[in-house]
Coordinates of C-alpha atoms in Angstrom, one line a residue:
M1 CA 33.6 55.4 72.7
P2 CA 33.3 58.4 75.3
L3 CA 33.0 61.8 73.4
N4 CA 35.9 63.9 74.6
R5 CA 37.0 67.3 73.5
R6 CA 39.6 65.9 71.0
T7 CA 37.6 63.4 69.4
F8 CA 34.5 65.6 69.2
L9 CA 36.3 68.0 67.5
G10 CA 38.0 65.4 65.3
T11 CA 34.5 64.3 64.2
S12 CA 32.9 67.8 63.8
A13 CA 36.4 69.0 61.9
A14 CA 35.6 65.8 59.4
A15 CA 32.0 66.6 58.8
G16 CA 33.0 70.0 58.4
A17 CA 35.9 69.1 55.8
G18 CA 33.2 67.8 53.5
V19 CA 31.3 70.9 53.0
A20 CA 31.7 71.9 49.1
I21 CA 32.8 75.6 48.7
A22 CA 30.7 77.5 45.8
G23 CA 33.6 78.4 44.0
A24 CA 33.6 81.9 42.9
S25 CA 29.6 82.0 42.9
A26 CA 28.0 84.4 44.8
V27 CA 25.1 82.2 46.0
P28 CA 24.0 82.7 49.1
A29 CA 24.3 80.2 51.8
S30 CA 20.4 79.5 52.4
A31 CA 20.3 78.8 48.4
H32 CA 23.0 75.9 49.1
G33 CA 20.3 73.3 49.8
H34 CA 21.8 72.1 52.8
G35 CA 19.9 73.7 56.3
H36 CA 21.7 75.8 58.6
G37 CA 19.9 74.7 61.2
H38 CA 18.2 78.0 62.5
G39 CA 14.6 77.6 62.0
H40 CA 12.3 80.5 62.5
G41 CA 13.5 82.2 59.4
R42 CA 16.4 83.8 61.5
P43 CA 19.2 84.6 59.2
P44 CA 22.4 82.5 59.8
K45 CA 25.4 83.9 61.6
R46 CA 28.0 84.8 58.7
Y47 CA 31.4 86.3 59.0
S48 CA 34.0 87.2 56.0
F49 CA 37.9 87.8 56.4
T50 CA 40.6 88.2 54.1
V51 CA 44.3 86.7 53.9
M52 CA 46.9 89.1 52.0
G53 CA 49.9 87.1 50.6
T54 CA 53.2 88.1 48.8
T55 CA 55.8 85.4 47.8
D56 CA 59.2 85.7 46.3
L57 CA 60.6 89.0 47.7
H58 CA 63.9 88.0 46.9
G59 CA 65.2 91.1 49.0
N60 CA 63.0 93.8 47.1
V61 CA 61.9 96.7 49.7
F62 CA 62.0 99.8 47.5
N63 CA 60.9 99.8 44.0
W64 CA 64.8 100.0 42.7
D65 CA 67.3 98.2 40.6
Y66 CA 70.5 97.8 42.4
F67 CA 72.0 96.1 39.6
T68 CA 71.1 99.2 37.1
D69 CA 71.2 101.8 40.1
K70 CA 67.5 103.4 39.1
E71 CA 64.0 102.6 39.4
F72 CA 62.9 99.2 38.7
D73 CA 61.1 98.7 35.2
D74 CA 60.4 96.3 32.9
K75 CA 58.1 96.0 29.8
A76 CA 55.0 95.7 31.7
H77 CA 55.7 98.5 33.8
N78 CA 55.5 96.4 37.0
D79 CA 56.9 97.8 40.0
V80 CA 58.6 95.8 43.1
G81 CA 59.3 96.3 46.8
L82 CA 57.7 95.7 50.0
A83 CA 57.2 99.6 50.2
K84 CA 54.4 99.4 47.3
I85 CA 53.1 96.2 49.2
S86 CA 52.7 98.2 52.4
T87 CA 50.6 100.8 50.6
L88 CA 48.2 98.2 49.0
V89 CA 48.2 96.1 52.6
D90 CA 47.0 99.6 54.5
Q91 CA 44.2 100.1 51.8
V92 CA 42.8 96.6 52.2
R93 CA 43.0 96.9 56.1
R94 CA 41.1 100.2 55.8
E95 CA 38.3 98.6 53.5
K96 CA 38.0 95.1 55.6
G97 CA 38.7 96.6 59.2
R98 CA 42.4 95.4 60.4
R99 CA 40.9 92.7 62.4
N100 CA 39.3 91.1 59.6
T101 CA 42.3 90.4 57.6
L102 CA 45.8 88.4 58.2
M103 CA 49.3 88.8 56.2
I104 CA 51.2 85.8 55.2
D105 CA 54.2 85.1 52.7
A106 CA 55.4 82.1 50.9
G107 CA 59.1 82.0 50.9
D108 CA 62.3 83.3 49.2
T109 CA 62.8 86.5 51.3
I110 CA 66.5 87.0 52.0
Q111 CA 68.1 86.6 48.6
G112 CA 68.1 88.3 45.4
T113 CA 69.1 91.6 45.6
Q114 CA 72.3 93.8 46.5
L115 CA 70.1 94.8 49.7
S116 CA 70.0 91.4 50.8
Y117 CA 73.3 90.4 49.9
Y118 CA 74.7 93.5 51.8
Y119 CA 73.3 92.2 55.2
A120 CA 74.4 88.6 54.4
K121 CA 77.8 89.1 53.8
I122 CA 79.2 92.7 53.9
D123 CA 77.5 94.1 57.1
P124 CA 76.2 90.9 58.0
I125 CA 73.1 90.4 60.8
T126 CA 75.0 87.6 62.2
A127 CA 77.8 90.2 63.7
K128 CA 77.9 90.9 67.3
R129 CA 75.7 93.9 67.6
G130 CA 74.9 93.4 64.0
P131 CA 72.2 95.3 61.9
V132 CA 68.3 94.0 61.8
H133 CA 67.7 92.7 58.2
P134 CA 65.9 95.1 56.4
M135 CA 63.5 92.6 55.2
A136 CA 62.8 91.5 58.8
Q137 CA 62.4 95.3 59.5
A138 CA 59.9 96.1 56.4
M139 CA 57.7 93.1 57.4
N140 CA 57.5 93.7 61.1
A141 CA 56.3 97.3 60.2
I142 CA 54.0 95.9 57.7
G143 CA 52.5 93.1 60.4
Y144 CA 53.2 89.8 58.9
D145 CA 51.6 87.1 60.9
A146 CA 53.8 84.3 59.3
A147 CA 56.2 83.5 56.5
A148 CA 56.6 80.1 54.8
L149 CA 60.2 78.9 54.2
G150 CA 61.8 79.4 50.7
N151 CA 64.5 77.6 49.3
H152 CA 66.7 80.6 48.8
E153 CA 66.4 81.2 52.8
F154 CA 69.4 78.5 53.0
N155 CA 71.8 80.2 50.5
Y156 CA 73.7 82.1 53.3
G157 CA 73.8 79.1 55.6
I158 CA 71.7 78.4 58.7
P159 CA 73.2 80.9 61.3
V160 CA 72.1 83.5 58.9
L161 CA 68.4 82.3 58.3
R162 CA 68.3 81.4 62.2
K163 CA 69.3 85.4 62.8
F164 CA 66.9 86.5 60.5
E165 CA 64.2 84.2 62.1
E166 CA 65.0 85.6 65.3
Q167 CA 64.7 89.4 64.3
C168 CA 61.1 88.6 62.7
D169 CA 57.9 89.5 64.9
F170 CA 56.1 86.6 63.0
P171 CA 57.1 82.8 62.7
L172 CA 59.2 81.6 59.8
L173 CA 57.1 78.3 59.0
G174 CA 58.3 74.8 57.6
A175 CA 56.6 71.9 58.4
N176 CA 58.8 70.0 56.2
A177 CA 61.9 71.1 57.2
L178 CA 63.1 68.5 59.8
D179 CA 66.1 68.4 61.9
A180 CA 68.4 65.5 60.3
K181 CA 68.8 63.5 63.7
T182 CA 65.3 63.7 65.5
L183 CA 63.3 64.2 62.2
R184 CA 61.2 66.7 64.1
P185 CA 60.6 70.0 62.5
A186 CA 63.2 72.4 62.8
F187 CA 60.9 75.4 62.4
A188 CA 57.5 76.2 63.7
P189 CA 55.3 74.0 61.2
Y190 CA 52.1 76.1 61.7
V191 CA 50.4 79.1 63.8
I192 CA 47.2 79.2 64.1
K193 CA 45.2 82.7 64.7
R194 CA 42.1 83.6 66.1
M195 CA 39.6 86.2 64.2
R196 CA 37.2 87.8 66.4
T197 CA 33.5 87.8 65.0
P198 CA 30.9 90.1 66.2
H199 CA 28.8 86.7 66.8
G200 CA 31.1 85.6 69.8
P201 CA 32.7 82.6 68.9
D202 CA 36.3 83.3 67.2
V203 CA 37.3 81.7 64.0
K204 CA 40.2 79.8 64.4
V205 CA 42.5 80.0 61.3
A206 CA 45.4 77.3 60.8
I207 CA 48.5 78.8 58.5
L208 CA 50.7 75.6 57.6
G209 CA 53.8 76.4 55.9
L210 CA 55.5 74.1 53.7
T211 CA 59.0 74.3 51.9
N212 CA 60.8 73.2 48.9
P213 CA 62.4 69.7 48.9
G214 CA 64.9 70.6 46.4
I215 CA 66.8 72.6 49.1
A216 CA 68.6 69.1 49.7
I217 CA 70.1 69.4 46.5
W218 CA 70.6 73.1 46.0
D219 CA 71.9 74.4 49.3
K220 CA 73.4 70.3 49.9
A221 CA 76.5 72.3 51.3
N222 CA 74.7 74.3 53.9
V223 CA 72.0 71.5 55.0
S224 CA 73.7 68.3 54.5
G225 CA 73.4 66.3 57.9
K226 CA 71.7 69.3 59.5
M227 CA 68.1 69.2 57.9
V228 CA 66.0 67.3 55.5
F229 CA 63.0 68.0 53.2
P230 CA 60.3 65.3 52.7
G231 CA 57.8 66.0 50.3
L232 CA 55.2 68.5 50.8
E233 CA 51.8 66.1 50.1
E234 CA 53.1 63.6 53.1
Q235 CA 53.9 66.6 55.7
A236 CA 50.6 68.1 54.6
A237 CA 48.9 64.8 55.1
K238 CA 50.3 64.3 58.6
F239 CA 49.6 68.0 60.0
V240 CA 46.3 69.1 58.6
P241 CA 44.1 66.3 60.1
R242 CA 46.0 67.3 63.2
L243 CA 45.2 71.2 62.9
R244 CA 41.5 70.1 62.1
S245 CA 41.3 68.0 65.2
M246 CA 43.0 71.3 67.3
G247 CA 39.7 73.0 66.0
A248 CA 40.9 74.9 63.1
D249 CA 37.9 76.5 61.4
V250 CA 39.9 77.4 58.2
V251 CA 43.4 75.8 57.1
I252 CA 45.8 77.8 54.9
V253 CA 48.7 76.3 53.3
S254 CA 51.4 78.7 52.6
A255 CA 53.9 76.7 50.2
H256 CA 57.2 77.5 48.6
S257 CA 56.1 75.1 45.8
G258 CA 54.5 75.7 42.1
N259 CA 51.6 74.4 40.5
S260 CA 52.9 72.5 38.0
G261 CA 53.8 69.3 39.6
T262 CA 57.1 68.8 37.7
S263 CA 60.5 68.9 39.0
S264 CA 63.8 70.3 37.6
Y265 CA 66.0 67.8 39.7
G266 CA 64.6 64.7 38.0
D267 CA 64.6 61.4 39.9
Q268 CA 67.7 62.7 42.2
I269 CA 65.2 63.0 45.1
P270 CA 61.8 61.2 45.5
Y271 CA 59.7 64.5 45.9
V272 CA 58.2 66.9 43.5
E273 CA 59.3 70.6 43.7
N274 CA 56.3 72.0 42.5
A275 CA 53.7 70.2 44.4
A276 CA 50.9 72.8 45.4
G277 CA 48.5 71.4 43.3
L278 CA 49.2 68.0 44.2
V279 CA 48.7 69.1 47.9
A280 CA 45.4 70.5 47.1
E281 CA 44.1 67.0 45.2
Q282 CA 45.4 64.7 47.8
V283 CA 45.2 66.2 51.0
P284 CA 41.4 66.8 52.4
G285 CA 40.6 69.7 54.9
I286 CA 42.4 72.5 53.0
D287 CA 40.6 75.5 52.0
A288 CA 43.3 77.6 50.3
I289 CA 47.0 77.8 49.2
L290 CA 49.2 80.5 48.8
V291 CA 51.6 79.2 46.0
G292 CA 55.3 80.2 45.8
H293 CA 58.3 79.4 44.2
A294 CA 57.5 79.5 40.4
H295 CA 57.5 83.1 39.8
L296 CA 54.2 82.8 37.9
E297 CA 51.0 84.9 38.4
I298 CA 47.9 82.9 39.2
P299 CA 45.1 85.4 40.5
E300 CA 42.6 82.3 41.0
Y301 CA 42.8 78.5 40.4
F302 CA 40.4 75.6 42.0
V303 CA 41.7 72.3 42.4
E304 CA 39.2 69.4 43.3
N305 CA 40.3 67.4 46.4
K306 CA 39.9 63.8 45.1
Q307 CA 38.6 62.7 48.4
T308 CA 36.3 65.1 49.4
G309 CA 35.4 66.6 46.0
K310 CA 35.8 69.9 47.8
K311 CA 37.0 72.9 45.8
V312 CA 40.5 74.4 47.0
V313 CA 41.5 77.8 46.0
L314 CA 45.2 78.4 44.9
S315 CA 46.6 81.7 44.2
E316 CA 50.3 82.7 43.3
P317 CA 51.2 86.4 43.5
L318 CA 54.1 87.5 41.1
K319 CA 57.4 87.5 42.1
W320 CA 59.2 90.6 44.0
G321 CA 56.2 92.3 45.4
Q322 CA 54.8 92.8 42.0
R323 CA 51.2 91.6 43.1
L324 CA 49.5 90.8 46.5
T325 CA 47.3 88.1 46.5
L326 CA 43.7 88.6 48.7
F327 CA 42.0 85.6 49.9
D328 CA 38.6 86.3 50.6
F329 CA 36.7 83.8 52.5
D330 CA 32.9 83.9 53.8
L331 CA 32.1 81.7 57.0
V332 CA 28.7 80.7 58.3
W333 CA 27.8 79.4 61.9
E334 CA 26.4 75.9 61.3
K335 CA 25.6 72.9 63.6
G336 CA 27.6 74.8 66.5
R337 CA 30.8 75.7 64.3
W338 CA 32.3 77.8 61.6
V339 CA 32.1 76.3 58.1
V340 CA 33.7 77.9 54.8
D341 CA 30.9 78.6 52.7
K342 CA 33.0 80.5 50.0
A343 CA 36.4 81.2 49.2
G344 CA 38.0 83.0 46.3
S345 CA 41.0 84.8 45.6
Q346 CA 42.5 87.7 43.2
V347 CA 45.7 89.5 42.8
L348 CA 46.1 93.6 43.1
N349 CA 49.4 95.1 41.0
S350 CA 51.6 97.2 43.1
N351 CA 52.0 99.5 40.0
T352 CA 48.9 101.2 41.0
V353 CA 50.0 103.0 44.1
A354 CA 53.0 105.1 45.6
E355 CA 55.3 103.5 48.2
D356 CA 54.6 103.8 51.7
P357 CA 56.8 106.5 53.3
K358 CA 56.7 104.8 56.5
I359 CA 58.7 102.0 54.9
T360 CA 60.9 104.0 52.7
R361 CA 61.9 106.4 55.9
L362 CA 62.5 103.4 58.1
L363 CA 65.1 101.9 55.6
A364 CA 66.3 104.9 54.1
D365 CA 70.0 104.6 55.4
E366 CA 70.3 101.1 54.5
H367 CA 69.3 102.0 50.9
K368 CA 71.8 104.7 50.6
K369 CA 74.8 102.4 52.1
V370 CA 74.1 99.9 49.5
V371 CA 73.8 102.3 46.7
A372 CA 77.1 103.4 47.6
Y373 CA 78.6 100.0 47.9
V374 CA 77.1 98.7 44.1
N375 CA 78.7 101.9 42.7
Q376 CA 82.2 101.3 43.8
V377 CA 84.5 101.0 40.9
I378 CA 86.7 97.8 40.3
G379 CA 88.3 98.4 37.2
T380 CA 87.9 99.6 33.3
S381 CA 86.6 98.1 30.4
T382 CA 88.2 98.7 26.8
A383 CA 84.7 98.3 25.4
A384 CA 81.5 97.7 26.1
M385 CA 80.1 94.3 26.5
T386 CA 76.3 93.2 26.8
T387 CA 73.9 90.1 26.9
A388 CA 71.3 91.4 24.8
E389 CA 71.9 88.6 22.4
A390 CA 73.8 86.1 24.5
A391 CA 70.9 83.8 24.5
W392 CA 71.7 83.1 20.7
K393 CA 75.1 83.7 20.1
D394 CA 78.6 83.4 21.9
E395 CA 79.2 86.8 23.4
P396 CA 82.3 88.2 24.9
I397 CA 80.5 89.1 28.6
I398 CA 79.4 85.4 28.8
D399 CA 83.3 84.4 28.0
L400 CA 84.2 86.7 30.6
I401 CA 82.3 84.5 33.2
N402 CA 83.9 81.5 31.7
V403 CA 87.5 82.6 31.8
V404 CA 87.3 83.7 35.2
Q405 CA 85.8 80.2 36.2
A406 CA 88.4 78.2 34.1
E407 CA 91.4 80.3 35.3
T408 CA 90.2 79.8 39.1
V409 CA 89.8 76.2 38.6
K410 CA 93.2 75.9 36.9
A411 CA 94.8 77.6 39.6
A412 CA 93.1 75.2 42.1
L413 CA 94.2 72.2 40.4
A414 CA 97.8 73.5 39.8
G415 CA 100.5 70.8 41.0
G416 CA 97.5 68.1 42.2
A417 CA 96.8 64.8 40.2
Y418 CA 94.3 66.6 37.5
A419 CA 96.6 69.3 36.8
A420 CA 97.4 68.7 33.3
L421 CA 93.7 67.9 32.1
P422 CA 92.3 70.7 30.1
V423 CA 89.8 72.7 31.8
L424 CA 86.0 74.1 30.4
S425 CA 83.6 76.0 31.7
Q426 CA 80.1 76.4 31.7
A427 CA 78.1 79.8 32.1
S428 CA 74.2 81.0 31.3
C429 CA 72.8 84.1 30.5
F430 CA 71.3 85.0 33.7
S431 CA 70.0 88.1 32.7
R432 CA 69.3 89.7 29.1
T433 CA 70.0 93.2 30.5
A434 CA 73.5 92.7 32.0
Q435 CA 76.2 94.8 30.5
I436 CA 79.7 95.7 31.1
P437 CA 80.3 99.6 30.0
A438 CA 83.3 101.0 28.3
G439 CA 85.3 102.6 31.0
N440 CA 84.7 102.4 34.8
V441 CA 83.5 99.0 36.0
T442 CA 81.8 99.2 39.0
I443 CA 80.5 96.4 41.5
K444 CA 76.9 96.8 40.0
D445 CA 78.0 95.9 36.9
A446 CA 79.6 92.7 37.7
A447 CA 76.9 91.8 39.9
G448 CA 74.4 92.3 37.5
L449 CA 76.4 89.9 35.1
Y450 CA 75.9 86.8 37.9
P451 CA 72.8 88.0 40.0
F452 CA 72.9 84.5 41.8
E453 CA 74.8 83.6 44.7
N454 CA 76.4 80.4 43.2
T455 CA 79.6 79.1 44.0
L456 CA 82.3 77.1 42.3
E457 CA 83.2 73.3 41.9
A458 CA 85.4 71.2 39.5
R459 CA 83.8 67.9 38.2
L460 CA 85.4 65.4 35.8
L461 CA 83.6 64.3 32.9
T462 CA 84.4 62.6 29.4
G463 CA 84.2 63.6 26.0
A464 CA 81.0 61.4 25.5
Q465 CA 79.6 62.9 28.6
L466 CA 80.0 66.2 27.5
K467 CA 78.4 65.6 24.3
D468 CA 75.2 64.5 26.2
Y469 CA 75.3 67.5 28.7
L470 CA 75.2 69.9 25.2
E471 CA 72.8 68.1 23.5
F472 CA 70.6 68.6 26.8
S473 CA 71.5 72.3 27.0
A474 CA 70.6 72.7 23.2
R475 CA 67.0 71.7 23.9
Y476 CA 66.5 75.1 24.8
Y477 CA 66.0 76.3 20.9
V478 CA 62.8 75.8 19.4
Q479 CA 63.2 73.5 16.0
T480 CA 63.6 75.7 13.0
P481 CA 63.7 74.2 9.8
A482 CA 66.3 75.4 7.4
G483 CA 65.3 78.2 5.3
A484 CA 62.3 78.9 7.6
P485 CA 62.7 82.5 9.0
V486 CA 64.0 83.0 12.4
D487 CA 62.6 85.3 15.0
T488 CA 65.1 85.8 18.1
A489 CA 61.6 86.5 20.1
K490 CA 60.5 82.6 19.7
L491 CA 63.6 80.9 19.2
T492 CA 64.7 80.5 22.9
N493 CA 62.9 78.8 26.1
A494 CA 61.7 76.0 24.3
D495 CA 59.4 73.9 26.8
N496 CA 59.6 76.8 29.0
T497 CA 63.4 76.1 29.8
P498 CA 64.7 79.4 31.6
D499 CA 67.6 81.3 30.5
Y500 CA 69.5 80.1 33.3
N501 CA 69.1 76.7 32.5
Y502 CA 71.0 77.0 29.2
D503 CA 74.6 76.4 29.2
A504 CA 77.6 77.5 26.5
V505 CA 80.6 75.8 27.4
S506 CA 84.2 77.2 26.7
G507 CA 87.1 75.3 25.9
L508 CA 85.7 73.4 23.0
T509 CA 84.0 74.2 19.8
Y510 CA 80.7 73.0 18.3
E511 CA 77.7 73.9 16.3
I512 CA 74.0 73.7 17.3
D513 CA 71.9 72.6 14.5
I514 CA 68.6 74.0 15.4
A515 CA 66.7 72.3 12.3
K516 CA 67.6 68.9 14.1
P517 CA 65.1 67.5 16.6
N518 CA 66.4 67.5 20.4
G519 CA 69.1 64.7 21.0
S520 CA 71.2 65.2 17.5
R521 CA 71.8 68.8 17.3
I522 CA 75.4 69.4 18.6
V523 CA 77.5 68.9 15.6
N524 CA 81.1 69.2 14.6
L525 CA 82.1 69.0 18.5
S526 CA 85.9 69.3 18.7
F527 CA 88.6 69.9 21.1
E528 CA 92.1 71.9 19.9
G529 CA 90.8 71.5 16.3
K530 CA 90.3 67.9 16.6
P531 CA 86.7 65.8 16.9
I532 CA 86.5 65.2 20.4
D533 CA 87.7 61.7 21.8
P534 CA 84.6 60.2 23.8
A535 CA 86.9 58.6 26.1
A536 CA 89.0 61.7 26.9
E537 CA 88.6 63.3 30.4
F538 CA 88.0 66.9 31.3
V539 CA 87.7 69.0 34.0
L540 CA 84.4 71.2 34.0
A541 CA 84.4 74.4 35.8
V542 CA 80.8 74.6 37.1
N543 CA 78.4 76.4 39.5
N544 CA 77.1 74.4 42.5
Y545 CA 73.7 74.7 41.3
R546 CA 74.4 72.7 38.3
A547 CA 76.7 70.5 39.8
S548 CA 74.2 69.6 42.4
G549 CA 71.5 68.7 40.1
G550 CA 69.8 71.9 39.4
G551 CA 68.4 71.8 36.0
N552 CA 68.9 68.3 36.0
F553 CA 71.8 68.3 33.4
P554 CA 73.2 64.6 32.6
H555 CA 76.1 63.3 34.4
V556 CA 77.4 66.1 36.0
A557 CA 75.8 65.6 39.6
G558 CA 77.2 62.1 39.8
A559 CA 80.6 63.3 38.2
K560 CA 83.8 63.1 40.6
Q561 CA 84.1 66.4 42.4
L562 CA 88.1 67.4 42.0
W563 CA 87.6 70.8 44.0
A564 CA 85.1 73.1 45.2
N565 CA 85.0 76.6 46.6
S566 CA 82.8 78.5 49.1
E567 CA 83.4 81.9 47.6
E568 CA 80.7 83.6 45.3
I569 CA 81.4 83.2 41.6
R570 CA 80.2 86.9 41.5
N571 CA 83.0 88.0 44.1
T572 CA 85.5 85.8 42.0
I573 CA 84.4 87.8 39.3
I574 CA 84.9 91.2 40.9
A575 CA 88.2 90.0 42.4
W576 CA 89.6 89.3 39.1
V577 CA 88.8 92.6 37.4
Q578 CA 90.2 94.2 40.5
A579 CA 93.3 92.4 40.1
K580 CA 93.7 92.9 36.3
G581 CA 92.5 96.5 36.8
S582 CA 91.5 96.7 33.0
V583 CA 89.1 94.4 31.2
D584 CA 89.9 93.6 27.4
G585 CA 87.4 91.4 25.5
A586 CA 90.1 91.3 22.9
Q587 CA 92.2 89.2 25.0
F588 CA 89.5 86.4 26.0
A589 CA 86.6 86.3 23.7
S590 CA 86.3 83.7 21.1
V591 CA 83.5 82.3 19.2
D592 CA 83.4 78.5 20.4
W593 CA 79.6 77.9 19.5
R594 CA 77.1 78.9 16.8
L595 CA 73.5 78.1 16.0
T596 CA 73.5 76.4 12.4
R597 CA 71.0 75.0 9.9
E598 CA 72.4 72.3 8.0
G599 CA 75.8 73.7 8.0
T600 CA 74.8 77.1 7.2
P601 CA 75.5 79.6 10.2
V602 CA 72.0 81.1 11.8
F603 CA 73.7 84.7 12.3

């Protein structure tokens, strides 16, 4: 077989893929026992470069919390935003030399703060002569080389995403975001960057972007019939050999997918949600993976590839710009090509630096506009309400969400075939710091109560299905025997269930016996004072995330849809408060559920 350039590169790439990485050890290349073919004791040519990475920025430019309208702070005193990241990036570039660095992101960029909401909905980037998205402006100024698509990129619909893509000076990558009709990538799958070395030959660095298959479920309304999202492993297996055959010396995957190998949507689609580790394990030829989506901090983690035994380095920087990942690669020139000799990673904390004035100046006007917007008064409240204890008590502030949802669905079904059925509603404690103050209520108060861009649906469920639903929800509590002390800090989030996957359902009354095992905790489930009829039909007012299978709650994804709305629940709450003028918890607050042990209330 004649050795043309393609087959030659392919064979040498395959050989290169078998070279082991020396983990994080600092063993010099010459000590690895494989000769570098230089003879005469000449030192081998070496080159080092650094790839910086962020993920899950979620619309954070400034170190600011638009829901509280003050500087961001948490228990660990983390800071957020691209302005902080920019300072770290400048430091790294000064230290390593700008031409020896790349800057990438692993997705979830344009949703999550009131800043990103404002430029999607209030002053949209899609308008004629509309503004440039603040995230595009900041990332362009920092000099990103590529960003993977996150699932939240699709929340505002494909037109907003396409406009954002157009405004970025770097590609948005998604090798597994395919056009539904042609099954060809709907976005650039990869980009190849050349690193100039002092030794003549460039290092070719391929960045492959992979997004989350869950988009097909979570943003069904926006992508159905337009795009499909196959699994990360199968698309990586298709593209990595191709990138190697194109002469890539280093292959980095930017994956909007966690490392746990689990999914929150069960078997609704055959692909794994958190597949980054599986990609490293199953697909040979990858050097490093920037991990996103899970909102966890992984400074450095090695996964051994099953076929080659080679170690792949994974890192996930903490969300919102709280951390910056640094991947450091040491290469050696061997048999006429660059080979990765060593790769490792670490994270830098953005709370160690000041915001970059270049970024804060660039977006000062946008920030001011959004602060003015969130401080608009929409009504008043007779009393203060808070979510501080809503994760274990039925609190009026969660009842507010449920009353708005139930009233909206009742009005939508009025006069129709299902108008006579009782309407129940589900809501979660999305944030434990949300509050509605006594006195003036602003947009930021309502938005803080419902930080996600979820929309509302009505689904038809039976009494028996609702019991299953509540049992599933009750897994959130750690089993605590009767008589044992209860520590609220350790009571919730059993099996890492996030707060947003615990639903309280209003319109029924029930107890959750936390002394009992999962599956038999719902006690005294009643409707209008009588035990619930398993065959009776109910309408559940439910957000689109839950209705489309998010959290993998039973029955709801397959239940008959009676109505759906494209208006965000948050806006529905804002409009409800504006229409009422005043919020009076006494008019709608009721204790529908409580935690018990053997019949005795816990609180």
